[in-house]
Coordinates of C-alpha atoms in Angstrom, one line a residue:
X1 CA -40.6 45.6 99.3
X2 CA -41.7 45.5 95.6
X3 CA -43.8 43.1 93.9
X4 CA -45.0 42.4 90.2
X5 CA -48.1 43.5 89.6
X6 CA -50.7 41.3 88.0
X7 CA -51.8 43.9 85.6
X8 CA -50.3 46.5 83.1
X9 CA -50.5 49.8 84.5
X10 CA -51.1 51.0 80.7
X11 CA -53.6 48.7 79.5
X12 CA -54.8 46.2 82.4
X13 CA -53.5 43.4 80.3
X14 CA -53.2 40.5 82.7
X15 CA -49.3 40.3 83.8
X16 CA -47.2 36.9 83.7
X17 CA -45.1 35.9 86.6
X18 CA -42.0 37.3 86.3
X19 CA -42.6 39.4 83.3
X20 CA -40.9 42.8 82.2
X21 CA -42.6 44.0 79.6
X22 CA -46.4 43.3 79.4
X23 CA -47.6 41.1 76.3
X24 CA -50.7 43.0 75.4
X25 CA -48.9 46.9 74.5
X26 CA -45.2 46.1 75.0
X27 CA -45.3 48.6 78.2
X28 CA -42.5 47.8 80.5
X29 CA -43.1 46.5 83.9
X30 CA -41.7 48.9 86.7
X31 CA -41.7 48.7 90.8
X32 CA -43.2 51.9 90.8
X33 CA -46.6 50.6 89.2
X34 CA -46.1 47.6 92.2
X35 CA -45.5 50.8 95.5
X36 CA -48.6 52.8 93.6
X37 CA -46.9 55.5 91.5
X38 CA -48.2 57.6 88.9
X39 CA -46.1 59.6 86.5
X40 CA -47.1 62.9 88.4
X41 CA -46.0 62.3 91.7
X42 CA -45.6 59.3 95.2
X43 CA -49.1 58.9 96.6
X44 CA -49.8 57.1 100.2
X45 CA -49.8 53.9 101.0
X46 CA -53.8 53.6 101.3
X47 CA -54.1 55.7 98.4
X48 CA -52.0 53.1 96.5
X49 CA -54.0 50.3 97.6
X50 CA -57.3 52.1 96.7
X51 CA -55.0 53.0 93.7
X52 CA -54.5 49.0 92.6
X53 CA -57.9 48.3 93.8
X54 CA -59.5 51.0 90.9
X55 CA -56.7 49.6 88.4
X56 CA -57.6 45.9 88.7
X57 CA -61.0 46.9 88.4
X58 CA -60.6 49.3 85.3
X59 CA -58.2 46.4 83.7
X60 CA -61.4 44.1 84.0
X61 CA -63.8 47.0 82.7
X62 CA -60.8 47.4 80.0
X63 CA -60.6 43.6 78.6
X64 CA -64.5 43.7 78.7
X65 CA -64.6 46.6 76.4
X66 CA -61.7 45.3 74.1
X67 CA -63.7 42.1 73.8
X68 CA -67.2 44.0 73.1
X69 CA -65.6 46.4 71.2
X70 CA -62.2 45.4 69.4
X71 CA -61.8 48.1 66.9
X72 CA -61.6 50.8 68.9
X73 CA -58.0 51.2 69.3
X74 CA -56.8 50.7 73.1
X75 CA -54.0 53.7 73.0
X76 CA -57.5 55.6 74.0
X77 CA -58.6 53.6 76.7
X78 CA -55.3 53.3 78.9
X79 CA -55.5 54.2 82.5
X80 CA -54.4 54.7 85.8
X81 CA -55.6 54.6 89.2
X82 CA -58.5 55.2 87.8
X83 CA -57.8 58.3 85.7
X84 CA -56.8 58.6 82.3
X85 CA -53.9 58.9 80.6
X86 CA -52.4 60.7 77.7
X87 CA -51.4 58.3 75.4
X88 CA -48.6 60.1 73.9
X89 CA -47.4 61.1 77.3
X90 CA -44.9 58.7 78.3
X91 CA -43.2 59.4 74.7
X92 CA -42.1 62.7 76.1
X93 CA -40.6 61.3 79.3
X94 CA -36.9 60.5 79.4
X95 CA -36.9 57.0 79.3
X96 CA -40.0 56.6 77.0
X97 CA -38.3 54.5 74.2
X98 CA -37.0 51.9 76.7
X99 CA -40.9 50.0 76.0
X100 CA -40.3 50.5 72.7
X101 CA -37.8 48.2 71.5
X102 CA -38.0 44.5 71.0
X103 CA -38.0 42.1 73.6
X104 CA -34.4 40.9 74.3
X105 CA -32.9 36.7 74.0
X106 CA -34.8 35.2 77.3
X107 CA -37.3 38.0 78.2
X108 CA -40.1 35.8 76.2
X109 CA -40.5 32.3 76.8
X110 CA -39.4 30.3 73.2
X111 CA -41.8 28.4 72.0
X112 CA -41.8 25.3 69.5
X113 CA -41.0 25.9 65.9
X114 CA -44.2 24.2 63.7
X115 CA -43.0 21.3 61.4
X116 CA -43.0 22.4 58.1
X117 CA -45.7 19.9 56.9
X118 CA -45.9 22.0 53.4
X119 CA -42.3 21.5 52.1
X120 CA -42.4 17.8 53.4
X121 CA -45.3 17.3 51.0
X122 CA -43.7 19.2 48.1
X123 CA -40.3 17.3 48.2
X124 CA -42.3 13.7 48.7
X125 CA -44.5 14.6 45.7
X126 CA -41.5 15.8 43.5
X127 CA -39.5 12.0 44.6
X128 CA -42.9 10.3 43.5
X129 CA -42.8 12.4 40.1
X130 CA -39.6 11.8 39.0
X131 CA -39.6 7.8 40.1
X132 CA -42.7 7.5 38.1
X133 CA -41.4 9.4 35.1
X134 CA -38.3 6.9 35.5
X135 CA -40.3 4.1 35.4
X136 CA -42.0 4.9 32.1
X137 CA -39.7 6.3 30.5
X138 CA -36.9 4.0 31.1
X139 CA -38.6 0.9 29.2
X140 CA -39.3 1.9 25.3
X141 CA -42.7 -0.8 25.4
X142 CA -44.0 1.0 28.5
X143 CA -43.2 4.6 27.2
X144 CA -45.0 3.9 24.2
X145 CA -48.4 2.6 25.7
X146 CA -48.7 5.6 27.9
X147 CA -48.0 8.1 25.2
X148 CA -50.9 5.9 23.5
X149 CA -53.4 5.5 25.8
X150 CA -52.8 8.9 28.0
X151 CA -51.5 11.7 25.6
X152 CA -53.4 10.0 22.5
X153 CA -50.2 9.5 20.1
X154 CA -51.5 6.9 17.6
X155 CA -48.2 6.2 16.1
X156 CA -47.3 5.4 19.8
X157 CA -49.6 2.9 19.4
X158 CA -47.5 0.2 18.1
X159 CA -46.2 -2.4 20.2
X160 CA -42.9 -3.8 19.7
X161 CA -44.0 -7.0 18.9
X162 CA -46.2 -5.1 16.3
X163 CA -43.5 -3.5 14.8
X164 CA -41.5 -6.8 14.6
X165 CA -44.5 -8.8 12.9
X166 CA -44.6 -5.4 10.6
X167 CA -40.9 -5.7 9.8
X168 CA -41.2 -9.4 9.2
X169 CA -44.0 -8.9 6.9
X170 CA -42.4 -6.3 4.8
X171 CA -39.0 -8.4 5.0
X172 CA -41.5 -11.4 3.3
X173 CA -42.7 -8.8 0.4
X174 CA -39.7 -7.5 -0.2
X175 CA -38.3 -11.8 -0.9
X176 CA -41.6 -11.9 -2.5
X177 CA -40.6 -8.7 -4.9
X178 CA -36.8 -9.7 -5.7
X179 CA -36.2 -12.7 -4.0
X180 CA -38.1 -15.8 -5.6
X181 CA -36.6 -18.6 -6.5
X182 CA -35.9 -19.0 -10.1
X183 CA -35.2 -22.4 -12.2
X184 CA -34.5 -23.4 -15.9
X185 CA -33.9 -26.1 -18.4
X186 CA -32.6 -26.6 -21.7
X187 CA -32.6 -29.6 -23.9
X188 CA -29.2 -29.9 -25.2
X189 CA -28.2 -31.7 -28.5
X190 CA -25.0 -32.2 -30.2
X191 CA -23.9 -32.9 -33.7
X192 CA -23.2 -34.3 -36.3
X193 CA -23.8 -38.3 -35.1
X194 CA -20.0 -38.8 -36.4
X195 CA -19.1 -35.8 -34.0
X196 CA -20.7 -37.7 -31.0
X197 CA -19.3 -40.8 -31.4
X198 CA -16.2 -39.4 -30.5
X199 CA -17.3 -36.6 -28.1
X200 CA -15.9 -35.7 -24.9
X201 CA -18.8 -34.0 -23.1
X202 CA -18.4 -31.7 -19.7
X203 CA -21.4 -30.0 -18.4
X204 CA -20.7 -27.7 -15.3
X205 CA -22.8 -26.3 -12.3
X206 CA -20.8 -23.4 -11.1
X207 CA -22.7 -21.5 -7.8
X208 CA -21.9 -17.8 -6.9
X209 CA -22.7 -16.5 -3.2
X210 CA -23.8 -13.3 -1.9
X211 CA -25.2 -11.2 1.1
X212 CA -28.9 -10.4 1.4
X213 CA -28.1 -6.6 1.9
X214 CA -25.9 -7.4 -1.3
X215 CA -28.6 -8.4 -3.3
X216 CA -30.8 -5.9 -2.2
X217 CA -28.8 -2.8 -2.9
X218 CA -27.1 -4.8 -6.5
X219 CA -31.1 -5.0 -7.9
X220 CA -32.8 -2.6 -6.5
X221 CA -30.5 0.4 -6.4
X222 CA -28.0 -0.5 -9.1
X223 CA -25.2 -1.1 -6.9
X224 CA -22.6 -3.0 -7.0
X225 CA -22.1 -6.6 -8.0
X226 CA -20.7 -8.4 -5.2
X227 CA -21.1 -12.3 -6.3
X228 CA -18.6 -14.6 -5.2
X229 CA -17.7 -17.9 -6.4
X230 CA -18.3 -20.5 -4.3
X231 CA -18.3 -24.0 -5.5
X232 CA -18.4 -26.2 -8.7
X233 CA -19.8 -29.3 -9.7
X234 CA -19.8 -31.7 -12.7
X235 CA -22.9 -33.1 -14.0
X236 CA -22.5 -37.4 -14.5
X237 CA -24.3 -38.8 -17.4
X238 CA -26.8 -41.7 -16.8
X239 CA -29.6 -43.6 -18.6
X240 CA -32.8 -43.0 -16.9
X241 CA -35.8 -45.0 -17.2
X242 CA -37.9 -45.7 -20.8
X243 CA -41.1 -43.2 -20.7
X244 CA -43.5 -44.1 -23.3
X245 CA -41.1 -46.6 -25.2
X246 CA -37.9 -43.9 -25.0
X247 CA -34.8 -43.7 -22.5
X248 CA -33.4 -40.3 -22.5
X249 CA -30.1 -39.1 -20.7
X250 CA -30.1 -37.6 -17.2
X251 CA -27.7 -35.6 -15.7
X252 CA -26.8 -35.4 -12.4
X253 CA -24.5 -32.9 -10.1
X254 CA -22.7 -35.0 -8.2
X255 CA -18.7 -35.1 -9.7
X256 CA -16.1 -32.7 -8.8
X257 CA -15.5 -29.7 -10.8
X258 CA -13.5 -30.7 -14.3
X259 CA -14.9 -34.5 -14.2
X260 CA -15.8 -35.3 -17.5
X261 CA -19.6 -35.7 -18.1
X262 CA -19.5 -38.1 -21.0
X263 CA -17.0 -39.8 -22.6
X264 CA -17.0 -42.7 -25.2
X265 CA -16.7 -46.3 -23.4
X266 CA -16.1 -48.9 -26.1
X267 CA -16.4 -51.6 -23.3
X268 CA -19.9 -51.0 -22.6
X269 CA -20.8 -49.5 -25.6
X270 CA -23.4 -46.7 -24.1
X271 CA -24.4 -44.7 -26.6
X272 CA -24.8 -40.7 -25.5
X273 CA -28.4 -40.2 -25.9
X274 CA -29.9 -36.7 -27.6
X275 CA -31.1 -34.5 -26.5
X276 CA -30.1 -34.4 -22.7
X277 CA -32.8 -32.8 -20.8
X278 CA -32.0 -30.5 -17.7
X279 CA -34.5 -29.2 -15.7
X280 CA -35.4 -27.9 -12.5
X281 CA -31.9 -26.7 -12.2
X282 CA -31.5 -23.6 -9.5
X283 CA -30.9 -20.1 -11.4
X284 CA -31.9 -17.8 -8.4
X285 CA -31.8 -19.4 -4.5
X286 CA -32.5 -18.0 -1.0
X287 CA -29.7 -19.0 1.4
X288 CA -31.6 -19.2 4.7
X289 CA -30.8 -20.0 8.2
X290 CA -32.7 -19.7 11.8
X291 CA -31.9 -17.6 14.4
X292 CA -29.1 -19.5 15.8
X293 CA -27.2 -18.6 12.2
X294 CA -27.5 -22.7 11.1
X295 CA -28.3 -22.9 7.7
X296 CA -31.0 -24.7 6.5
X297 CA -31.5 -26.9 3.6
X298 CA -34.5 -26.9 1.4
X299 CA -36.0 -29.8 3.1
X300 CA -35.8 -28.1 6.6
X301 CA -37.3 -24.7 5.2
X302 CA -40.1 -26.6 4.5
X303 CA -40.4 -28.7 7.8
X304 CA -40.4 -25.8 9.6
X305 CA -42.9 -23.8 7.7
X306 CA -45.2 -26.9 8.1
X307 CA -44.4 -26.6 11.9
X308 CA -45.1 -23.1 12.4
X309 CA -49.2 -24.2 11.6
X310 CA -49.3 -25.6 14.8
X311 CA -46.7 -23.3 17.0
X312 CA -49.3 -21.3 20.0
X313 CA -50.3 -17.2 19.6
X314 CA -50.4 -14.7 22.2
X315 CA -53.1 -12.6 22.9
X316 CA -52.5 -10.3 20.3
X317 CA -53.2 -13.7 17.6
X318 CA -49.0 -13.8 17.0
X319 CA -47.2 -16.8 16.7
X320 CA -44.9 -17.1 19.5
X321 CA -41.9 -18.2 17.7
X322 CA -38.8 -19.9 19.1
X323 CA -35.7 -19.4 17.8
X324 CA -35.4 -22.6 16.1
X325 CA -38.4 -21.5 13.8
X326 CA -37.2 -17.9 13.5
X327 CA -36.1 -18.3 9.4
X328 CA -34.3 -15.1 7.9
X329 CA -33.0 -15.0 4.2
X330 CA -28.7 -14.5 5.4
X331 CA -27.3 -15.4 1.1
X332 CA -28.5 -15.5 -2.1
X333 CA -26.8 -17.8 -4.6
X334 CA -26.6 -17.6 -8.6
X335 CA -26.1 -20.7 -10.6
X336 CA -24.1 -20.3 -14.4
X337 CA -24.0 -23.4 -16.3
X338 CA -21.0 -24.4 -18.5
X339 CA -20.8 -27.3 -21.2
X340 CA -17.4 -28.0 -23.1
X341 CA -17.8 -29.9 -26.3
X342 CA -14.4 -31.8 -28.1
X343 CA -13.9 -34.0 -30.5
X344 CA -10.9 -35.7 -32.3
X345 CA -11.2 -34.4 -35.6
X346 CA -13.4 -32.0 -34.9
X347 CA -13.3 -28.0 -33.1
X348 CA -14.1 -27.7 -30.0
X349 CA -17.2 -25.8 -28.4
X350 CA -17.9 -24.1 -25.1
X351 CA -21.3 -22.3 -24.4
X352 CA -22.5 -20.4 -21.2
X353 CA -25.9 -20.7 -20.3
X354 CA -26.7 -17.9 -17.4
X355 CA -29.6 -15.8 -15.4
X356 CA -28.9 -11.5 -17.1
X357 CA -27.0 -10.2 -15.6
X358 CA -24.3 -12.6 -14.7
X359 CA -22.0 -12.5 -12.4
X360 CA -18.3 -10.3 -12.5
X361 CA -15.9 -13.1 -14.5
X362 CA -18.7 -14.3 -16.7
X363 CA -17.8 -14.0 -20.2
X364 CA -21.2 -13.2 -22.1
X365 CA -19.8 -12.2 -25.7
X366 CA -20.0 -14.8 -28.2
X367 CA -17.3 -15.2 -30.3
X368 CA -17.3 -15.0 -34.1
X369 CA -15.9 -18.3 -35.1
X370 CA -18.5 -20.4 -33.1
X371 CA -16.0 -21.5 -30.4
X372 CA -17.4 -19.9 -27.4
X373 CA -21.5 -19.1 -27.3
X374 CA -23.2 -17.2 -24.2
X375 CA -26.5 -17.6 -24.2
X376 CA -28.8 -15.8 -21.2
X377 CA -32.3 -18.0 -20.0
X378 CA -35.5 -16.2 -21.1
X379 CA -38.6 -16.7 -18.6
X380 CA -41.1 -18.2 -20.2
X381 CA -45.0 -17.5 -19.8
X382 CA -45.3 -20.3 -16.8
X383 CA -42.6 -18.3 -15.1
X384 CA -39.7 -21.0 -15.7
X385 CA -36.6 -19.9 -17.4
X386 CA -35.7 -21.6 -20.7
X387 CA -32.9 -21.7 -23.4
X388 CA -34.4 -20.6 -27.2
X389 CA -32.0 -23.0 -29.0
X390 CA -29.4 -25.3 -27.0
X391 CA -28.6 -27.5 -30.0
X392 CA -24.9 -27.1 -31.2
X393 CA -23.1 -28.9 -33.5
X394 CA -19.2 -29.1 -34.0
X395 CA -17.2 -27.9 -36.6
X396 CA -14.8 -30.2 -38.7
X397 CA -11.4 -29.5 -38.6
X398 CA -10.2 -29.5 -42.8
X399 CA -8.3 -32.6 -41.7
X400 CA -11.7 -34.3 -41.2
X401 CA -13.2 -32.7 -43.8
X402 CA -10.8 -34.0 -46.2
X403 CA -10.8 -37.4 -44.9
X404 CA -14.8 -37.0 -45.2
X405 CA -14.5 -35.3 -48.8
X406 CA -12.5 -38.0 -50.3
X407 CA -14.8 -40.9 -49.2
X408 CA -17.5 -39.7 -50.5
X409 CA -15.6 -38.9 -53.8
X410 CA -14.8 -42.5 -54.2
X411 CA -18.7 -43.7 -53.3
X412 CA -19.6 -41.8 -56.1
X413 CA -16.6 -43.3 -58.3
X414 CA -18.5 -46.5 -57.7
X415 CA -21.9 -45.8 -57.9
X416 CA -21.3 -44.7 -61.4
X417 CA -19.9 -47.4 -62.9
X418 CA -22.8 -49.5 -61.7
X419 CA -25.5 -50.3 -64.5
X420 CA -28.3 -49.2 -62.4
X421 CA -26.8 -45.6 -62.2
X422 CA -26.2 -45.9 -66.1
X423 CA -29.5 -46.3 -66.9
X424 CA -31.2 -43.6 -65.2
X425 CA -31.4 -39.8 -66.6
X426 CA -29.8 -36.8 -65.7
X427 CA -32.1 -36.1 -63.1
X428 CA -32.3 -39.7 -61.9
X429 CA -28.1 -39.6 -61.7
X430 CA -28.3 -36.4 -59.9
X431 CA -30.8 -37.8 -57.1
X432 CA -28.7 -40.2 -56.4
X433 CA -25.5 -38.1 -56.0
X434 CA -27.3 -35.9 -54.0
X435 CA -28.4 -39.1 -51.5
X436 CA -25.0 -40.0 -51.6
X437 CA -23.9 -36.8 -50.1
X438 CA -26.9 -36.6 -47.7
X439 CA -25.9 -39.7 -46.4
X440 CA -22.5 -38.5 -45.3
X441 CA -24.4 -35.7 -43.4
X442 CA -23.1 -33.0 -46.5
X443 CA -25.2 -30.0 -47.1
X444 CA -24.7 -27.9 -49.8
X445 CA -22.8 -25.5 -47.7
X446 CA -20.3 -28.3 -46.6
X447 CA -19.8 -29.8 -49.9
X448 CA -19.2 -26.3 -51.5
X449 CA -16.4 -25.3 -48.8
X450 CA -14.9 -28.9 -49.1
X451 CA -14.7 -28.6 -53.6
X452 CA -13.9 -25.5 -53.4
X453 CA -11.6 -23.9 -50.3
X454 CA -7.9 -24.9 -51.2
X455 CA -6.5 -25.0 -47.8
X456 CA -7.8 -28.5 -47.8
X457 CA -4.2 -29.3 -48.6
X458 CA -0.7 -28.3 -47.7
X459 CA 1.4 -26.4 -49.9
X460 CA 4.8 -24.5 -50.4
X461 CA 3.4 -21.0 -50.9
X462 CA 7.1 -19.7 -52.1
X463 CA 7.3 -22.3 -54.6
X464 CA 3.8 -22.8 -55.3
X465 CA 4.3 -26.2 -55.0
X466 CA 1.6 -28.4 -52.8
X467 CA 2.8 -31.3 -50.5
X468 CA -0.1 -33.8 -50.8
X469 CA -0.7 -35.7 -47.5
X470 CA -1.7 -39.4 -47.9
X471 CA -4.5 -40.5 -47.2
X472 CA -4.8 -43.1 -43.7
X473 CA -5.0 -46.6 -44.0
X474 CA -8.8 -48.4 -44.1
X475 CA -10.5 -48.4 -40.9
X476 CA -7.4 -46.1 -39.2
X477 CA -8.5 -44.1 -36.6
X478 CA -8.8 -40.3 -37.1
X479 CA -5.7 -38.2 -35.9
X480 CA -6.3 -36.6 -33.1
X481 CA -5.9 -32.3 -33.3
X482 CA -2.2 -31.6 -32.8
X483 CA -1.0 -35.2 -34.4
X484 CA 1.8 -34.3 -36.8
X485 CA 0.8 -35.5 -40.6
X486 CA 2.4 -37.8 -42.1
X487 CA 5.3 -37.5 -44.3
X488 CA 4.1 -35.7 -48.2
X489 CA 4.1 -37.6 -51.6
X490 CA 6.0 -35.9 -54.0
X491 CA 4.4 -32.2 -55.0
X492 CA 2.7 -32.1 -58.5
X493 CA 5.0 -30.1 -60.3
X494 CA 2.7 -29.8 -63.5
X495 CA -0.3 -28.3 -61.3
X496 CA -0.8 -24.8 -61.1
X497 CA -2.3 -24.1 -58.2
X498 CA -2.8 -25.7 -54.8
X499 CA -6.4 -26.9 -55.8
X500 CA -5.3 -28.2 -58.9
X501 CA -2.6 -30.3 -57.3
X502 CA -5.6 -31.5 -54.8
X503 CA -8.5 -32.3 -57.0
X504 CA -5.3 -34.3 -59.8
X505 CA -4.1 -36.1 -56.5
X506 CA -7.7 -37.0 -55.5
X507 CA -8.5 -38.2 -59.3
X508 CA -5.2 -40.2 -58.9
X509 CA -6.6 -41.5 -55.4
X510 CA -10.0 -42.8 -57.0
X511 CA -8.5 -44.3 -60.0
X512 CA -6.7 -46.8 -57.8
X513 CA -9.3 -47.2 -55.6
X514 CA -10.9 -51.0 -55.7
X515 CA -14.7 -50.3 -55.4
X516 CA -16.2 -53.0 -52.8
X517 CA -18.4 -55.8 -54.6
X518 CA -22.2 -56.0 -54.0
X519 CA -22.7 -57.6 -50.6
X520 CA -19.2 -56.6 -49.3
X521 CA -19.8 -53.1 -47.3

């Protein structure tokens, strides 16, 4: 009956229980190690006990040598029943390959596979990385202070309430820079004082609207003009207060647009009072509006930037700012000023008063004639913006002229029949001419054009004949422009020119005219 012996027969390794192949050299197990066999022949019974005996004891001897001495290699220290054996012998035999190859499935107990505590780490580090870099990266105010603080980047350095107080600030110079508000004033007069008794006066406030960005691009980069119009207002004439003993006119914006400004009232018998003074009116404005997009008037600018003194900081010494005291320049407006002058009897005026450049529609070329002026405000040392010259006075029409000419003609009829006139010398008569004409607000250039320009009366051209108009009765009021003339006296057939036919009608005129009696003006 075999048995499996407790020690390799080629190297005294201890056996397991049940094994077939020892674990120290691979050697298989056989029955004929267990019955005392050698590879050279059967031995006896006793022999194979004394056999065993001698092989447990040269498998102790072996492990104590393998343990003293582990280098030596233990192909040389194999063997049996005490003798030794050829290491290379059992190569030779027939079935010395079978101890060669590799356990089978099941020969070898399987043992537990270690947890693979290396990889575990590797793949919880990597999760931990790429959270972390999630979590900077994925908020820009975060981001930037590790870049700062850890990697050093200065320009990473700038919080993003930094960068809004920085854009805020620059946003301020660049209002500062292009942006501040601008006003003017003129002191407008009109004349002659005959003209403004019968003056119709319209002074008008015309505002033009556009974007910040607009603005911006329009004066700093030439482009271009994108002004709107927006709204107009008439000014409304009123007497202000006396200052030091005189009341001047004041003008107010408060009609609608083509309201006449001034017009004469014979009921209350106002008299328009020159010059009218206009200042602090807006050239240049800054729409503005909070963060809600309501616009704010000029009174709540300034309640809020008295507000914003007392409004908490942060840590950083910012204002924290609510969004009711968040104020952004949205518009800028432009102002153009417009005053229309008529008169019955005499040409009309309009003049432009406006900020260079103005805005698209704005007609700044002066005419000629006198009929339209465009004049630009000039910024004066104190920073205001002023008009050189706003005193304008109307031109005649030759209607009036005439009307004018002939009355003075005939003060001057009676003046020199008086004895006091008689009396004086050349010089002394002259002077007194001269008053005469001065009186009736004739210069020398007015009194030449009305003795000498011929168109003062109307003629037939083809028959060179002249139609003499006649003159209105006393105290008549003056024709408005447009009035058809009355109907002609009969032409002056012995005259021959127009002129001639004017100054013999005039002469005519003054000969029957009745000079008033002292005392009876």
């Amino acid at each position: 009956m075999s048995s499996t012996p407790k020690f390799c027969a080629e190297c005294g390794a201890p056996l397991q229980a049940g094994a077939k192949f020892c674990a120290g050299c691979g050697a298989k197990v056989g029955a004929a190690a267990a019955v005392g066999k050698t590879p050279d022949g059967p031995v006896d019974p006793a022999g194979a006990a004394s056999a065993a005996s001698a092989s447990a004891a040269s498998a102790s001897a072996a492990s104590a040598a393998a343990a003293d001495d582990e280098p030596h290699d233990r192909s040389h220290a194999r063997h049996s029943g005490g003798q030794f054996e050829d290491p290379l012998a059992h190569i030779l035999e027939d079935n010395a390959d079978d101890h060669l190859g590799q356990p089978e499935a099941g020969d070898i107990a399987a043992g537990k596979k270690p947890f693979p505590w290396g990889i575990a780490v590797m793949v919880v580090f990597l999760v931990f990385l790429i959270g972390l870099l999630a979590f900077i990266f994925t908020d820009e105010e975060r981001s930037a202070a590790i870049q700062c603080r850890v990697l050093g980047r200065k320009e990473k350095c700038e919080t993003e309430a930094d960068r809004r107080f920085a854009l805020e600030q620059a946003e301020k110079r660049e209002e500062m820079e292009l942006m501040g508000h601008h006003y003017g004033s003129f002191d407008l007069s009109v004349g002659p004082e005959d003209a403004v008794e019968v003056l119709n006066l319209t002074i008008t406030q015309r505002r033009y609207e556009e974007t910040r960005a607009d603005y911006v691009k329009r004066i700093r980069d030439g482009g271009e003009d994108k002004r709107t119009a927006k709204e107009a207002k008439s000014g409304v004439y009123s007497q202000g207060k006396a200052v030091d003993g005189q009341i001047k006119g004041v003008i107010s914006f408060a009609g609608t647009a083509g309201e006449l400004t001034w017009k004469p009232d014979p009921v209350k018998k106002l008299k328009l009072l020159m010059p009218l003074t206009l200042a602090n009116l807006p050239l240049l404005e800054k729409e503005q509006a909070d963060a809600t997009g309501k616009r704010l008037s000029a009174t709540d600018v300034d309640r809020v930037a008295k507000e914003l003194e007392n409004l908490p900081r942060d840590d950083e010494g910012h204002r924290v700012i609510d969004d009711a005291h968040k104020i952004r320049t949205t518009d800028l407006s432009t102002w153009v000023y417009e005053i229309d002058m008529q008169g019955a009897g005499w040409q009309g005026r309009k003049v432009v008063f406006y900020e260079h450049p103005a805005p698209l529609g704005v007609d700044t070329k002066s005419k000629d004639d006198g009929s339209y002026v465009a004049r630009k405000f000039k910024r004066s040392p104190d920073g205001r913006f002023v008009i050189d010259n706003s005193s304008f006075d109307l031109l005649e029409q030759p209607l009036t002229i005439r009307y004018k000419y002939v009355a003075v003609l005939k003060d001057l009829h009676c003046v020199r029949q008086t004895a006091d006139y008689k009396g004086r010398t050349d010089q002394g008569k002259k002077d007194s001419e001269d008053l005469i004409w001065e009186q009736k607000a004739f210069t020398k250039e007015r009194r030449a054009v009305a003795e000498a320009n011929d168109v003062l009366a109307t003629y037939n051209d083809a028959a060179n004949r002249v139609a003499i108009v006649p003159e209105p009765a006393p105290g008549a009021p003056v024709p408005a422009p447009g009035t058809p003339p009355p109907a002609p006296l009969p032409p002056y057939a012995d005259a021959p020119t127009a002129l001639d036919a004017w100054k013999k009608h005039v002469a005519d005129e003054i000969k029957a005219y009745e000079c008033p009696k002292p005392g009876e003006q």
